[in-house]
CSV table of C-alpha atoms in Angstrom, one decimal:
chain,number,residue,atom,x,y,z
A,1342,UNK,CA,75.4,-22.9,-24.8
A,1343,UNK,CA,72.8,-20.3,-24.8
A,1344,UNK,CA,71.2,-19.4,-21.4
A,1345,UNK,CA,67.7,-17.7,-21.3
A,1346,UNK,CA,67.1,-15.4,-18.3
A,1347,UNK,CA,63.9,-16.0,-16.4
A,1348,UNK,CA,61.6,-13.1,-17.2
A,1349,UNK,CA,59.5,-11.4,-14.5
A,1350,UNK,CA,55.8,-12.5,-14.8
A,1351,UNK,CA,53.6,-10.1,-16.6
A,1352,UNK,CA,50.3,-8.7,-15.2
A,1353,UNK,CA,47.3,-9.7,-17.2
A,1354,UNK,CA,44.6,-7.4,-17.8
A,1355,UNK,CA,41.1,-8.3,-17.0
A,1356,UNK,CA,39.0,-8.1,-20.3
A,1357,UNK,CA,35.3,-8.7,-20.1
A,1358,UNK,CA,33.3,-9.5,-22.9
A,1359,UNK,CA,29.8,-8.0,-23.7
A,1360,UNK,CA,28.3,-11.0,-22.1
A,1361,UNK,CA,30.6,-10.8,-19.1
A,1362,UNK,CA,29.6,-7.2,-18.6
A,1363,UNK,CA,25.8,-7.7,-18.6
A,1364,UNK,CA,26.3,-10.6,-16.2
A,1365,UNK,CA,28.4,-8.3,-13.8
A,1366,UNK,CA,25.8,-5.5,-14.1
A,1367,UNK,CA,22.9,-7.9,-13.3
A,1368,UNK,CA,24.6,-9.2,-10.2
A,1369,UNK,CA,25.1,-5.7,-9.0
A,1370,UNK,CA,21.5,-4.6,-10.0
A,1371,UNK,CA,19.9,-7.5,-8.4
A,1372,UNK,CA,20.6,-6.6,-4.8
A,1373,UNK,CA,19.8,-2.9,-5.4
A,1374,UNK,CA,16.5,-3.8,-7.1
A,1375,UNK,CA,15.6,-6.1,-4.1
A,1376,UNK,CA,16.4,-3.4,-1.5
A,1377,UNK,CA,14.2,-0.9,-3.4
A,1378,UNK,CA,11.5,-3.4,-3.6
A,1379,UNK,CA,11.5,-4.2,0.1
A,1380,UNK,CA,11.6,-0.5,1.0
A,1381,UNK,CA,8.5,0.2,-1.2
A,1382,UNK,CA,6.6,-2.7,0.3
A,1383,UNK,CA,7.7,-1.8,3.9
A,1384,UNK,CA,7.2,2.0,3.5
A,1385,UNK,CA,3.7,1.6,1.6
A,1386,UNK,CA,2.0,-0.3,4.4
A,1387,UNK,CA,2.9,2.3,7.3
A,1388,UNK,CA,0.4,4.9,6.1
A,1389,UNK,CA,-2.5,2.4,5.8
A,1390,UNK,CA,-5.0,2.1,8.8
A,1391,UNK,CA,-4.9,-1.0,10.8
A,1392,UNK,CA,-7.9,-3.5,10.0
A,1393,UNK,CA,-7.9,-4.3,13.6
A,1394,UNK,CA,-8.0,-0.9,15.2
A,1395,UNK,CA,-10.9,0.5,13.3
A,1396,UNK,CA,-11.8,4.2,14.6
A,1397,UNK,CA,-10.9,4.9,18.0
A,1398,UNK,CA,-13.6,4.3,20.4
A,1399,UNK,CA,-15.6,7.3,21.7
A,1400,UNK,CA,-14.3,9.6,19.2
A,1401,UNK,CA,-16.9,9.4,16.5
A,1402,UNK,CA,-20.7,9.0,16.6
A,1403,UNK,CA,-21.8,5.5,15.5
A,1404,UNK,CA,-24.8,4.1,13.6
A,1405,UNK,CA,-26.1,0.6,14.2
A,1406,UNK,CA,-26.9,-1.4,11.3
A,1407,UNK,CA,-30.6,-2.6,10.9
A,1408,UNK,CA,-31.9,-5.5,9.0
A,1409,UNK,CA,-32.1,-4.4,5.2
A,1410,UNK,CA,-29.5,-1.5,5.6
A,1411,UNK,CA,-26.9,-1.1,3.0
A,1412,UNK,CA,-24.0,1.3,3.3
A,1413,UNK,CA,-25.7,3.5,0.5
A,1414,UNK,CA,-28.8,3.6,2.5
A,1415,UNK,CA,-27.1,4.5,5.7
A,1416,UNK,CA,-25.1,7.3,3.7
A,1417,UNK,CA,-28.4,8.8,2.3
A,1418,UNK,CA,-29.9,8.7,5.8
A,1419,UNK,CA,-27.0,10.4,7.7
A,1420,UNK,CA,-26.1,13.0,5.0
A,1421,UNK,CA,-28.9,13.6,2.8
A,1422,UNK,CA,-27.3,16.6,1.4
A,1423,UNK,CA,-24.1,14.8,0.3
A,1424,UNK,CA,-23.3,12.5,-2.6
A,1425,UNK,CA,-23.8,8.9,-1.0
A,1426,UNK,CA,-20.7,7.7,-2.9
A,1427,UNK,CA,-18.4,10.0,-1.1
A,1428,UNK,CA,-20.1,9.2,2.4
A,1429,UNK,CA,-20.0,5.5,1.7
A,1430,UNK,CA,-16.3,5.9,0.8
A,1431,UNK,CA,-15.6,7.9,4.0
A,1432,UNK,CA,-17.4,5.1,6.2
A,1433,UNK,CA,-15.4,2.3,4.4
A,1434,UNK,CA,-12.2,4.0,5.0
A,1435,UNK,CA,-13.0,5.1,8.6
A,1436,UNK,CA,-14.1,1.6,9.7
A,1437,UNK,CA,-11.3,-0.1,7.6
A,1438,UNK,CA,-13.9,-2.4,6.1
A,1439,UNK,CA,-12.9,-4.8,3.3
A,1440,UNK,CA,-15.7,-4.1,1.1
A,1441,UNK,CA,-19.3,-2.9,1.4
A,1442,UNK,CA,-20.7,-6.0,3.1
A,1443,UNK,CA,-22.1,-5.2,6.5
A,1444,UNK,CA,-24.4,-7.2,8.9
A,1445,UNK,CA,-27.4,-6.2,11.2
A,1446,UNK,CA,-26.1,-5.3,14.6
A,1447,UNK,CA,-22.8,-3.8,13.3
A,1448,UNK,CA,-21.7,-0.6,14.8
A,1449,UNK,CA,-20.2,1.8,12.2
A,1450,UNK,CA,-18.5,4.8,13.3
A,1451,UNK,CA,-19.6,7.9,11.2
A,1452,UNK,CA,-17.1,10.7,9.8
A,1453,UNK,CA,-17.4,13.9,11.8
A,1454,UNK,CA,-18.1,15.8,8.6
A,1455,UNK,CA,-21.2,13.5,8.1
A,1456,UNK,CA,-22.4,13.2,11.5
A,1457,UNK,CA,-26.0,14.0,12.3
A,1458,UNK,CA,-26.5,17.3,14.3
A,1459,UNK,CA,-27.4,16.9,17.8
């Protein structure tokens, strides 16, 4: 009679196929990409002006919008020596406007560099 001695279990090596490596790489990269995207989105908004806040009260001179006024006409009136495009852009940024639409009676803060001399 022949007896066979039990052998010790051998350790199996983990072998990944090309597709397995790609899946593993994607599983590791997905949370990293999501963290980077969240950081960009959260960090990018901190430098923007709050639309609710607008310009601090009492800091800048103001102009009241009259009937028929546009940002362009206001820019030409308050800073005739400057390029109206630059003045309009500065007014929009300072007042945190969504666009160039304004209504009569609105009070707009004027950037100090374009403020009329008093």
